[in-house]
Short mmCIF file of C-alpha atoms in Angstrom, two decimals:
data_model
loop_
_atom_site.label_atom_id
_atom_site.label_comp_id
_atom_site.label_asym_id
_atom_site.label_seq_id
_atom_site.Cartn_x
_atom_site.Cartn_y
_atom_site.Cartn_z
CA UNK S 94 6.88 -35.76 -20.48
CA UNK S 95 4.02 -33.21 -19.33
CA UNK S 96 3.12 -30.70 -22.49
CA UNK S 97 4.93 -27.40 -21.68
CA UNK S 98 1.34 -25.00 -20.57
CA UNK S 99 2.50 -20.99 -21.57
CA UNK S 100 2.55 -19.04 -18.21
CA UNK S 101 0.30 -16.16 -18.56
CA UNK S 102 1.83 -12.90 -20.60
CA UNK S 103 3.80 -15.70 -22.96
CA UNK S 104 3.74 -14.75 -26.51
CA UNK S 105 2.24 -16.62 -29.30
CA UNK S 106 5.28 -15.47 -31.61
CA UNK S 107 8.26 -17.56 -29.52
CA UNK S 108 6.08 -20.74 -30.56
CA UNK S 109 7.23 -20.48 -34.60
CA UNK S 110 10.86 -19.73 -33.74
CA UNK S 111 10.88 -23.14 -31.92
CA UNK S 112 9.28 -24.80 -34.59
CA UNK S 113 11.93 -23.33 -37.01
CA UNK S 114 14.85 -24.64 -35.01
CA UNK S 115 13.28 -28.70 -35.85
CA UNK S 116 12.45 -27.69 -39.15
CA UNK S 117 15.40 -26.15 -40.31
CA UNK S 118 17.02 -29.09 -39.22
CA UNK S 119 15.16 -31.74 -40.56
CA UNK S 120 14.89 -29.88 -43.81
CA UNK S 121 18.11 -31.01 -44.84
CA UNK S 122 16.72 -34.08 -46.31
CA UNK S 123 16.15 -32.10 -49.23
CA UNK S 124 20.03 -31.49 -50.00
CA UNK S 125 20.33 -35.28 -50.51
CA UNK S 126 21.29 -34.95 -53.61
CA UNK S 127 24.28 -33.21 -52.86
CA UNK S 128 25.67 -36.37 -51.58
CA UNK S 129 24.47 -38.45 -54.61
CA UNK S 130 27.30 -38.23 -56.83
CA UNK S 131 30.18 -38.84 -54.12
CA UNK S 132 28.42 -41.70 -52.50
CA UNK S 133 27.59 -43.05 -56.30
CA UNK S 134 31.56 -42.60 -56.81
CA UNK S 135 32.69 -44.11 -53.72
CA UNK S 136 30.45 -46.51 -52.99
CA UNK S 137 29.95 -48.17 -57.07
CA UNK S 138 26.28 -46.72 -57.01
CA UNK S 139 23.48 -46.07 -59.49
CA UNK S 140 21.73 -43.43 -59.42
CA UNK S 141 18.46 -45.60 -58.46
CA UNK S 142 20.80 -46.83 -55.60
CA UNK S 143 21.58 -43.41 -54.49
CA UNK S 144 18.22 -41.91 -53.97
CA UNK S 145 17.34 -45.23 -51.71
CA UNK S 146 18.32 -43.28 -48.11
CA UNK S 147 16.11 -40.02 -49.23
CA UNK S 148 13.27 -42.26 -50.63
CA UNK S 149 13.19 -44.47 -47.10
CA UNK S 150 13.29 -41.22 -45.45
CA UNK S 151 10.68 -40.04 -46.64
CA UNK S 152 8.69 -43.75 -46.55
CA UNK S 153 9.19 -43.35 -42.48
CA UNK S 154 8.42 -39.53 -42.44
CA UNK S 155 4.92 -40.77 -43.51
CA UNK S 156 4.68 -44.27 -41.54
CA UNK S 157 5.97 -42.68 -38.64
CA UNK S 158 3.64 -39.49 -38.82
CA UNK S 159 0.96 -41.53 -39.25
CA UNK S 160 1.36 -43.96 -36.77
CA UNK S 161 3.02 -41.18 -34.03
CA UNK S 162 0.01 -38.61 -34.32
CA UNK S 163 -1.82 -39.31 -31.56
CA UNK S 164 0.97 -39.76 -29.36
CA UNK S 165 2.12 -36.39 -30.47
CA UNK S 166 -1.34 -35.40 -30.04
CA UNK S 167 -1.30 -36.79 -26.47
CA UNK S 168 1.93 -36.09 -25.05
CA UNK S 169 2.65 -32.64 -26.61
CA UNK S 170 5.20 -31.04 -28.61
CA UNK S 171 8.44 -30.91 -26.31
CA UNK S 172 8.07 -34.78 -26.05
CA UNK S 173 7.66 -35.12 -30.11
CA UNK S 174 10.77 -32.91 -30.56
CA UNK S 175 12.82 -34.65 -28.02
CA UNK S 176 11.69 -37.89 -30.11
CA UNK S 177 12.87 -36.03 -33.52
CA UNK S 178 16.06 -34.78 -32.24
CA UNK S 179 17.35 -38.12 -31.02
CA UNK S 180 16.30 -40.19 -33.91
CA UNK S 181 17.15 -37.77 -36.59
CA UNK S 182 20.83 -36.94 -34.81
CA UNK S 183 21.06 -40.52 -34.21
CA UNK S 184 20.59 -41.48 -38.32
CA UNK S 185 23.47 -39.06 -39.47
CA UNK S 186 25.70 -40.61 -37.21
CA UNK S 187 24.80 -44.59 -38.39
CA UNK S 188 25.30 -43.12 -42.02
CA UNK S 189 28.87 -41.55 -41.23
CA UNK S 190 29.47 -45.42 -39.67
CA UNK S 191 27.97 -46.87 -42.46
CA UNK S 192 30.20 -44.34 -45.17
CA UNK S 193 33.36 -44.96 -42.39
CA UNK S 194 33.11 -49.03 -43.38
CA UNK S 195 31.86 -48.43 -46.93
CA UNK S 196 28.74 -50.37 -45.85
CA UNK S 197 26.04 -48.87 -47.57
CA UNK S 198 23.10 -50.87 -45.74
CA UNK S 199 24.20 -48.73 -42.33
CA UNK S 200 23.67 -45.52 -44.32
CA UNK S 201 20.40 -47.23 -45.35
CA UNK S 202 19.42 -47.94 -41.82
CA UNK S 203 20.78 -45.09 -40.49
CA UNK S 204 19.42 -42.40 -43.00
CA UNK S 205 16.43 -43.55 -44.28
CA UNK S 206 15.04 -46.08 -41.75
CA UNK S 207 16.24 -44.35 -38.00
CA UNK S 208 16.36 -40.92 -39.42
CA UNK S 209 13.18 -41.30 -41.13
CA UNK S 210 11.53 -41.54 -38.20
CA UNK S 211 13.26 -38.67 -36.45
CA UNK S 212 12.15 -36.83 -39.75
CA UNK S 213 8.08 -38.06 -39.39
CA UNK S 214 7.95 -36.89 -35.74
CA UNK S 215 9.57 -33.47 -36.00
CA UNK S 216 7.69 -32.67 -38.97
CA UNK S 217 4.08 -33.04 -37.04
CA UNK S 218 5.22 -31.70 -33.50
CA UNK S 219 4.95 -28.25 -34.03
CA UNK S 220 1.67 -28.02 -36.19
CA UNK S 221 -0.85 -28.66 -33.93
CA UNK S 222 0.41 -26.19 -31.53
CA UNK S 223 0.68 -23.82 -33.89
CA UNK S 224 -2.57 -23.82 -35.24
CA UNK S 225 -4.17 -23.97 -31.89
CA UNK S 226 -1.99 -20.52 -31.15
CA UNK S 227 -2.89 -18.93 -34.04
CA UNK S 228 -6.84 -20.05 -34.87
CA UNK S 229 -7.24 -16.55 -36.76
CA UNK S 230 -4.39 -17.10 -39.44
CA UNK S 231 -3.63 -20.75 -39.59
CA UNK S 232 -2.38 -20.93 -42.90
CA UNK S 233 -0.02 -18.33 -42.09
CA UNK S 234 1.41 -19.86 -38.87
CA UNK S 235 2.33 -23.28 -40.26
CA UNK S 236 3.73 -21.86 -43.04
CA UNK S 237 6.47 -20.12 -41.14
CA UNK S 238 7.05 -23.18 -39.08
CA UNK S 239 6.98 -25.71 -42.36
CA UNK S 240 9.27 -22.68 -44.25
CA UNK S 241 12.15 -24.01 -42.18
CA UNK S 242 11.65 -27.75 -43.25
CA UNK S 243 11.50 -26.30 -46.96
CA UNK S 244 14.48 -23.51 -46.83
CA UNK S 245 16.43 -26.43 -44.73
CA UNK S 246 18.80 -27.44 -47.54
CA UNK S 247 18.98 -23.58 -48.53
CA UNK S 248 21.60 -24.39 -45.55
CA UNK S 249 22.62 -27.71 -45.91
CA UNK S 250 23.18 -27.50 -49.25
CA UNK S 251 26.05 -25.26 -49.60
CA UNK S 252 27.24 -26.70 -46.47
CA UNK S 253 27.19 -30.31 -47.46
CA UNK S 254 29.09 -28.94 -50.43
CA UNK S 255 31.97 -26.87 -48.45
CA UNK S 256 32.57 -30.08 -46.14
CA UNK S 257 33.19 -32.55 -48.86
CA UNK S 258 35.12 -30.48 -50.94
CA UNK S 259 37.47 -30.06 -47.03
CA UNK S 260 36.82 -33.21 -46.21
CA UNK S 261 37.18 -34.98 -49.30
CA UNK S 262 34.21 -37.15 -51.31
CA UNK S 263 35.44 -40.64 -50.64
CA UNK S 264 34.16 -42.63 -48.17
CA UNK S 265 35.70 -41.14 -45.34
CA UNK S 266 35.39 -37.83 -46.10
CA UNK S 267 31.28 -38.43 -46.53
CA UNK S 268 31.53 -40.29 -42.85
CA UNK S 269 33.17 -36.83 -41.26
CA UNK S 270 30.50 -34.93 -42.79
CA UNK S 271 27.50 -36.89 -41.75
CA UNK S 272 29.08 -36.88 -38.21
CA UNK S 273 29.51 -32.93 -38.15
CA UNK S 274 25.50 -33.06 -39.40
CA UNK S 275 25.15 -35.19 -36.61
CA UNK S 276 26.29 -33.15 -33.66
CA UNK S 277 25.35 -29.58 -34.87
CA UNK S 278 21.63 -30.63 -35.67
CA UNK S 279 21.05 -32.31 -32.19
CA UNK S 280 22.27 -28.67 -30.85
CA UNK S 281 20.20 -26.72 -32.92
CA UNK S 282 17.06 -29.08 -32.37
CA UNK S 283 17.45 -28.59 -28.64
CA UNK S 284 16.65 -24.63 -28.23
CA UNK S 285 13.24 -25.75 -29.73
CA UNK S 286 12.99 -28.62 -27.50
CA UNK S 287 13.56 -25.73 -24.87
CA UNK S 288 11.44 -23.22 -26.33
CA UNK S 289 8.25 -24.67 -27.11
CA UNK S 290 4.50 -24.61 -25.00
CA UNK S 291 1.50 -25.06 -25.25
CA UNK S 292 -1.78 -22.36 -25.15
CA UNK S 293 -3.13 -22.01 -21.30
CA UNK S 294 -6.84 -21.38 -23.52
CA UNK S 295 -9.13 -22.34 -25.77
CA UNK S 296 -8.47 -18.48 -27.34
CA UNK S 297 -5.39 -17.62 -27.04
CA UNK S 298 -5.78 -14.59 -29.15
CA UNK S 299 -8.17 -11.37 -27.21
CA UNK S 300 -11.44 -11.84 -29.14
CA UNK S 301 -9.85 -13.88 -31.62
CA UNK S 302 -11.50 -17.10 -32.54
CA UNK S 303 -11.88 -20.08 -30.66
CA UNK S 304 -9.59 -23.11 -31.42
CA UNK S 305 -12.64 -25.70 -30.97
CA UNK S 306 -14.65 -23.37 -33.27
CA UNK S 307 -16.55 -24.40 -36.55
CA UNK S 308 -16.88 -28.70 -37.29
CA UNK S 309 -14.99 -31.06 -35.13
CA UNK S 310 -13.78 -34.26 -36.54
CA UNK S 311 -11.86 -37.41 -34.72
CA UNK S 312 -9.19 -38.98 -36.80
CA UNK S 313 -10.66 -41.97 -36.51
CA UNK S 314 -13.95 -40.56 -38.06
CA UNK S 315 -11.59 -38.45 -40.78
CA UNK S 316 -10.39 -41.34 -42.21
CA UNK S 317 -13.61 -42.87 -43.15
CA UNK S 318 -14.85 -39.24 -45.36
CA UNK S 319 -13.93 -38.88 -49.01
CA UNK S 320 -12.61 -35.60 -48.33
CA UNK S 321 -9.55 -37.37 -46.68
CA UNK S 322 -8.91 -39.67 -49.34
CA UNK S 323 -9.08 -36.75 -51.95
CA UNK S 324 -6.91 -34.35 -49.96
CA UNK S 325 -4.86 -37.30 -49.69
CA UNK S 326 -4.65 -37.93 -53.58
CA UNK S 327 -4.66 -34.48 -53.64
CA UNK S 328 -1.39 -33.97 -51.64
CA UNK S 329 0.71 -37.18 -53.18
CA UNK S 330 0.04 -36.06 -56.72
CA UNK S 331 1.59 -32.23 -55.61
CA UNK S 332 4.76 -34.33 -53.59
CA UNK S 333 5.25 -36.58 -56.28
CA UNK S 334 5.40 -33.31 -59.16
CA UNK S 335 7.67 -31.48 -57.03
CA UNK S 336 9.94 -34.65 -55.21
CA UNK S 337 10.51 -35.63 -58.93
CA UNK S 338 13.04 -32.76 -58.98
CA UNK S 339 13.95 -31.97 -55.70
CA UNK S 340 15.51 -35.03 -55.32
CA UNK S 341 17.72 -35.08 -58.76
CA UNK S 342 18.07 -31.54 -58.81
CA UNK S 343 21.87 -31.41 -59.05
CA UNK S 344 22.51 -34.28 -61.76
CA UNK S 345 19.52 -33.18 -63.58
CA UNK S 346 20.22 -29.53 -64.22
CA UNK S 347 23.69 -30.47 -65.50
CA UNK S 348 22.56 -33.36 -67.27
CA UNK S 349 19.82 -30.91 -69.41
CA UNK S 350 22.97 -28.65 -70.17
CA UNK S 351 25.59 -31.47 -70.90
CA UNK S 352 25.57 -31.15 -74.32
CA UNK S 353 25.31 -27.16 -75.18
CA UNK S 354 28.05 -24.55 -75.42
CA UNK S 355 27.30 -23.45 -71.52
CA UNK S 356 27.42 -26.69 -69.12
CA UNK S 357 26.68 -26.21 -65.63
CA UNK S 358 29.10 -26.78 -62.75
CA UNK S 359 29.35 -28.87 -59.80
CA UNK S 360 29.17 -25.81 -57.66
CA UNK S 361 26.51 -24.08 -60.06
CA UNK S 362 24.45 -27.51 -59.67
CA UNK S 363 24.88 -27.25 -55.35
CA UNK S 364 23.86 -24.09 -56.36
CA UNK S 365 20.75 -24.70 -58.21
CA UNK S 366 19.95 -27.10 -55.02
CA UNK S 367 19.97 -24.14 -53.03
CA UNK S 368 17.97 -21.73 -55.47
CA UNK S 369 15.43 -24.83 -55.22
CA UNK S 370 15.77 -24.80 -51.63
CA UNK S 371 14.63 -20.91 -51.64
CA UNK S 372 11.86 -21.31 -53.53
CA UNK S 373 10.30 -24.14 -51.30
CA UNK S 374 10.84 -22.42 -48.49
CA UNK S 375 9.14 -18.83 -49.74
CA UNK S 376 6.15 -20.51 -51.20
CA UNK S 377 5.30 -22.20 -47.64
CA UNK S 378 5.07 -18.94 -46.25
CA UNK S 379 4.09 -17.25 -49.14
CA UNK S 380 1.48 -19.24 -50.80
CA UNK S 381 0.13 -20.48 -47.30
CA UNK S 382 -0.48 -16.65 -46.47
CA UNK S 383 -2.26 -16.59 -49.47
CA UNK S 384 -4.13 -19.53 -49.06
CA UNK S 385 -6.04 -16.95 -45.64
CA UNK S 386 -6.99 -14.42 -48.00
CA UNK S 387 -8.57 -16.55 -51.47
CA UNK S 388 -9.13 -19.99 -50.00
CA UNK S 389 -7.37 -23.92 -49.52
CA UNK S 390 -9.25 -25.03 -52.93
CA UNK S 391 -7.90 -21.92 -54.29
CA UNK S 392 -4.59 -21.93 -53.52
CA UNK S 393 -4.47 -26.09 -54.72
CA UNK S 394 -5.97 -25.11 -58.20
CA UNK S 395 -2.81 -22.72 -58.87
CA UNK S 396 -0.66 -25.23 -57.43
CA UNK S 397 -1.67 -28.15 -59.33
CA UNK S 398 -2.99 -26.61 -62.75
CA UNK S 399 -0.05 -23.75 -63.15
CA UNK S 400 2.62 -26.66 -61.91
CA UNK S 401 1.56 -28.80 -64.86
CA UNK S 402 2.05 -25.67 -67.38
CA UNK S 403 5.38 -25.19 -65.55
CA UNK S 404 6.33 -29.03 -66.52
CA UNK S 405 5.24 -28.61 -70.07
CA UNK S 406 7.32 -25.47 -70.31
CA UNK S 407 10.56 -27.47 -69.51
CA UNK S 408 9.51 -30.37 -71.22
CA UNK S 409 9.15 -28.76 -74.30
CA UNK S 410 11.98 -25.58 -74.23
CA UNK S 411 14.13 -26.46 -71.10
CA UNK S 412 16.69 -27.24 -72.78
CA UNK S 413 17.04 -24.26 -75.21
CA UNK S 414 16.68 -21.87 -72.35
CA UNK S 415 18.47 -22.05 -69.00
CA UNK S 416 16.41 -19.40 -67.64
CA UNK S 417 13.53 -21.02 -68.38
CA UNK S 418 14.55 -24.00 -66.61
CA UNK S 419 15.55 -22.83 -63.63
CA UNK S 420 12.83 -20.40 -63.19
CA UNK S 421 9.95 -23.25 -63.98
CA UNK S 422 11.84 -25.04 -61.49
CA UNK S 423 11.14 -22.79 -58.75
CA UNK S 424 7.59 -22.26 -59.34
CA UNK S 425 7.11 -25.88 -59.39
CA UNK S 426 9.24 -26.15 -56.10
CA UNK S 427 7.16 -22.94 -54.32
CA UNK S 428 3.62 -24.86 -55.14
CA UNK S 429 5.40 -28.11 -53.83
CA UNK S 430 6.44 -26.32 -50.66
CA UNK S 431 3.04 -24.27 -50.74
CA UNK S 432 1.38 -27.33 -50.84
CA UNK S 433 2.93 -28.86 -47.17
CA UNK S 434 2.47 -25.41 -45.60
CA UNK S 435 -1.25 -25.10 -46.65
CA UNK S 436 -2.53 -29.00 -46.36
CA UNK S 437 -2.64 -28.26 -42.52
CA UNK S 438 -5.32 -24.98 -42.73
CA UNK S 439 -7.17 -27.09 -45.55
CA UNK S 440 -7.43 -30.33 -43.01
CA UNK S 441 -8.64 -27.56 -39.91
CA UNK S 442 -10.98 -25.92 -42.24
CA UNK S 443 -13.09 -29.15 -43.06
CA UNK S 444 -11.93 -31.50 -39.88
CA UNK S 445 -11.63 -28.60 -37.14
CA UNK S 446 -8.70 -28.45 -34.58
CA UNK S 447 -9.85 -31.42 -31.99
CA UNK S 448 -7.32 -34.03 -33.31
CA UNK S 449 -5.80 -32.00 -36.64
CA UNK S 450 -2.18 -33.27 -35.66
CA UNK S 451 -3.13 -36.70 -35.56
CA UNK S 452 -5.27 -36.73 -38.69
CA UNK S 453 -2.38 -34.30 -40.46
CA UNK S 454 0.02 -37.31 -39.50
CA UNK S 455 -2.35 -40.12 -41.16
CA UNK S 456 -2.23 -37.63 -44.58
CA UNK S 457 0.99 -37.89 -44.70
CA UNK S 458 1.17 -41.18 -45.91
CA UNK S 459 0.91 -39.89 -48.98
CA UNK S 460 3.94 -38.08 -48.66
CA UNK S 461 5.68 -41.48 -48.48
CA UNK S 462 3.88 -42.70 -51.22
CA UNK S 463 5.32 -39.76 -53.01
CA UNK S 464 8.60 -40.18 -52.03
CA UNK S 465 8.79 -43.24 -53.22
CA UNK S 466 6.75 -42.48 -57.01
CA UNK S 467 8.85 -38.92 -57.64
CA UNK S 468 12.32 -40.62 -57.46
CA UNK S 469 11.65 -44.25 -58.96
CA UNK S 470 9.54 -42.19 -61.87
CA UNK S 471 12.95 -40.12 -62.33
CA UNK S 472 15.70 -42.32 -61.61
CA UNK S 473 14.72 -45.16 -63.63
CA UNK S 474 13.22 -43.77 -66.82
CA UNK S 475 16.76 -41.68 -66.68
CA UNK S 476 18.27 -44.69 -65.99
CA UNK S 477 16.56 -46.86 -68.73
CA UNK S 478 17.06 -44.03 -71.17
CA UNK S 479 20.98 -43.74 -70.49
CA UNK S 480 21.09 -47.34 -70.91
CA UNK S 481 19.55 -47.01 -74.22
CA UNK S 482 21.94 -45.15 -75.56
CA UNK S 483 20.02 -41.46 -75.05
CA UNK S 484 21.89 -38.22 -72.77
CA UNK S 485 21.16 -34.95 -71.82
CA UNK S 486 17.80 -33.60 -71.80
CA UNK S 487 16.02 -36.55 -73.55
CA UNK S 488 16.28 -38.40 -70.24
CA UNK S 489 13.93 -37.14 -68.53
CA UNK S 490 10.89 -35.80 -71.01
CA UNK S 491 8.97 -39.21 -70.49
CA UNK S 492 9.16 -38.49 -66.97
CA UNK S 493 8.11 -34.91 -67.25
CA UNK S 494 5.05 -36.26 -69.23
CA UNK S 495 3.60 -38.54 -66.55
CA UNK S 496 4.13 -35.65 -63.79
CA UNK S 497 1.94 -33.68 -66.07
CA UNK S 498 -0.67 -36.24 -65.89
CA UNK S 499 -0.24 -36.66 -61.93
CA UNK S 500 -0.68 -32.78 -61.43
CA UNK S 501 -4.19 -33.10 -63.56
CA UNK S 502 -5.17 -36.29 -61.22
CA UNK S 503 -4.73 -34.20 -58.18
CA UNK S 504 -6.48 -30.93 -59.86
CA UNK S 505 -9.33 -32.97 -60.37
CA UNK S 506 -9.39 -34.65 -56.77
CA UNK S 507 -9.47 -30.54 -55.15
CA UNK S 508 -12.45 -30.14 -56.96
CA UNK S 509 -14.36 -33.11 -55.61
CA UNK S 510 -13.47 -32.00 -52.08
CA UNK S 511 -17.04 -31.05 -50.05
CA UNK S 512 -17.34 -29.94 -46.79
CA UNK S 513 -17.75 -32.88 -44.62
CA UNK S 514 -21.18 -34.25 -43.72
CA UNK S 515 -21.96 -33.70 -40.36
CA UNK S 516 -22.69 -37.47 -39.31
CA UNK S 517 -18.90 -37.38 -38.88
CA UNK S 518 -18.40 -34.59 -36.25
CA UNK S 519 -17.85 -35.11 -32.48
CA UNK S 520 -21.22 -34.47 -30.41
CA UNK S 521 -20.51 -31.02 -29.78
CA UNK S 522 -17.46 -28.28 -29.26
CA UNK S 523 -17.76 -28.41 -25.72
CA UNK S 524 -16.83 -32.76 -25.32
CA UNK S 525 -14.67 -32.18 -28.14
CA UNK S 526 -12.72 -29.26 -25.13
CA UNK S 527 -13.47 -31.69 -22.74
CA UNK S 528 -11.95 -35.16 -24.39
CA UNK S 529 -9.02 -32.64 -25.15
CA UNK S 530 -8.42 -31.65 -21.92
CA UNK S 531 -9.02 -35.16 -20.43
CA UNK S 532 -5.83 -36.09 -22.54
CA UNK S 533 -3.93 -33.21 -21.66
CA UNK S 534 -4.15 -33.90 -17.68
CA UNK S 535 -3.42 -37.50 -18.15
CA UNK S 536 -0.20 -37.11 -20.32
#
């Protein structure tokens, strides 16, 4: 499949709706946890169990970003989308066979392992593209495209939750829901599919920048500088802060609450999910706006420094304040989203735009990383503390207490990151254009 060229008058701005339309979709990973208590009632789970589909998920997001950036790279974004839509589509509907038998290995497969990769490849597709459309606010146009994968559940969510309370939460009422997910993402993901192109130019803005402008970095060469490795650390210490929630947010806010004179609600708890959902998807766009105006370091010392005040906070008074909770909770879950939407201008600013989608794919490795850390940190120090006798809010402060220490780890990585040493760039702009286009023509 030939990369979709823009024919000449084509605006920039269709490009981020099309991104929005994968995104959006694929975001729903992050209302998970809606389906954690029915499965763990139908199915005989623990919560550890539970969170297995989500944290293989996000394993193959990573693996198959990683190992799929070139190709995405090479082939172009209509090709990686078509890729996302059929895996992804294809994982809901092996989960509502898996739910439909009560075998929970299918939703496994199906979830975590196929849909994983549908999740990987749809995340990268758009982001190259979009920064090469937008050179002059980069931080800005991945944000709107990586909003949608972080205001995703802000749908699903509530929708998850209106289809198994219609449905039903026993098995087969969670096996008619994942179908319905199914069949209406596969729709949505097509009008990007459809939508999408490529710039005709190496400026596709009127005297706006070049996109081969400033350093130029291979991803082979990027993986051999210390400034990958640290943005890498960098990056899984955020994920890990902000997954660590995300993923238990429902059983954890009511859980906090269980024992005081106001307990919070299944539907208040979907609700929650969807607060969380809001704030991760505003702090993509609004913190990687930001990020255009101060700076990438910037930007990742708020994240990472005020995120580990935010964890203290609920550590220490979350439980005697549901405000407080809920509203550290958000800040934590903007910087988390803030911190996918802006790790793309950070890699462009030091690496240039020659091979940024394939070298943004090898990063996120340490998304997986994270997705696996976040949920086992959680899950089984709440699940060692429940078997211990403890409840509530006393679950989780051990867990709160490493996150702290992660968030300092990463603060300490962004400072060590230097610009990198020119021994790694490609010979010059101009073979950098001319490799690029070489790949292009042979796709």
């Amino acid at each position: 499949m030939s990369p979709p060229v823009a024919p000449p008058g084509w605006s920039r701005w269709l490009v981020p709706p099309a991104a929005l339309s994968v995104h959006l979709s694929i975001g729903q990973a992050y209302a998970w946890s809606v389906f954690k208590p029915p499965l763990e009632s139908a199915l005989g789970l623990s919560g550890t169990q539970s969170a297995l589909p989500f944290q293989l998920g996000i394993v193959m997001l990573g693996l198959s970003a990683a190992f799929g950036g070139t190709l995405v790279e090479r082939n172009g974004p209509r090709w990686a989308m078509t890729v996302a839509l059929l895996c992804f589509s294809s994982g809901f509907l092996l989960s509502a066979l898996g739910a439909s038998l009560e075998q929970y290995w299918l939703i496994v497969l199906g979830y975590g392992f196929v849909g994983g990769i549908g999740l990987g490849i749809g995340y990268i597709s758009p982001v190259s593209t979009l920064i090469k459309w937008f050179p002059d606010r980069p931080g800005m146009a991945t944000g709107i495209a990586i909003m949608g994968f972080g205001g995703g559940a802000l749908i699903a969510s509530p929708w998850s939750a209106q289809m198994l309370e219609s449905f039903g939460s026993d098995s087969s009422g969670i096996a008619l829901a994942f179908l319905v997910h199914g069949l209406s993402y596969a729709v949505f993901m097509l009008l990007g599919v459809l939508l999408v192109r490529v710039p005709r130019t190496e400026k596709p803005v009127e005297s706006g920048p070049s996109v081969l402008a400033g350093p130029q970095v291979s991803a082979r060469q990027a993986i051999r500088t210390p400034q990958f490795w640290l943005l890498w650390i960098v990056l899984c210490m955020n994920v890990t802060a902000g997954i660590g929630i995300l993923e238990k947010a429902a059983p954890m806010i009511t859980d906090f609450f269980a024992d005081t004179s106001t307990p919070v609600s299944v539907t208040a708890a979907a609700g929650f999910v969807a607060l969380l959902s809001a704030a991760n998807m505003a702090g993509r766009i609004g913190w990687s706006s930001t990020s255009d105006l101060i700076g990438r370091k910037n930007i990742y010392r708020v994240y990472l420094g005020v995120g580990a005040v935010m964890y203290a906070l609920i550590a220490l008074f979350g439980d005697s304040s549901k405000p407080l909770f809920v509203l550290c909770a958000l800040v934590i879950l903007s910087f988390y989203g803030g911190g996918f939407a802006t790790v793309p201008a950070y890699l462009k600013d030091l690496f240039g735009t020659y091979q940024v989608g394939a070298i943004h794919g090898r990063l996120l490795t340490a998304w997986s990383t994270a997705g696996v850390l976040g949920p086992l940190i959680v899950n089984w120090i709440a699940d060692r503390q429940e078997e211990a006798g403890r409840h509530g809010a006393s679950l989780y402060g051990l867990s709160f207490v490493i996150m702290i220490g992660l968030l300092v780890v990463g603060f300490v990585a962004n400072e060590l990151v230097r610009p990198v040493d020119p021994r790694h760039h490609v010979p010059a702009p101009k073979e950098a254009a001319h490799v690029e286009r070489q790949q292009s023509e042979s796709a």
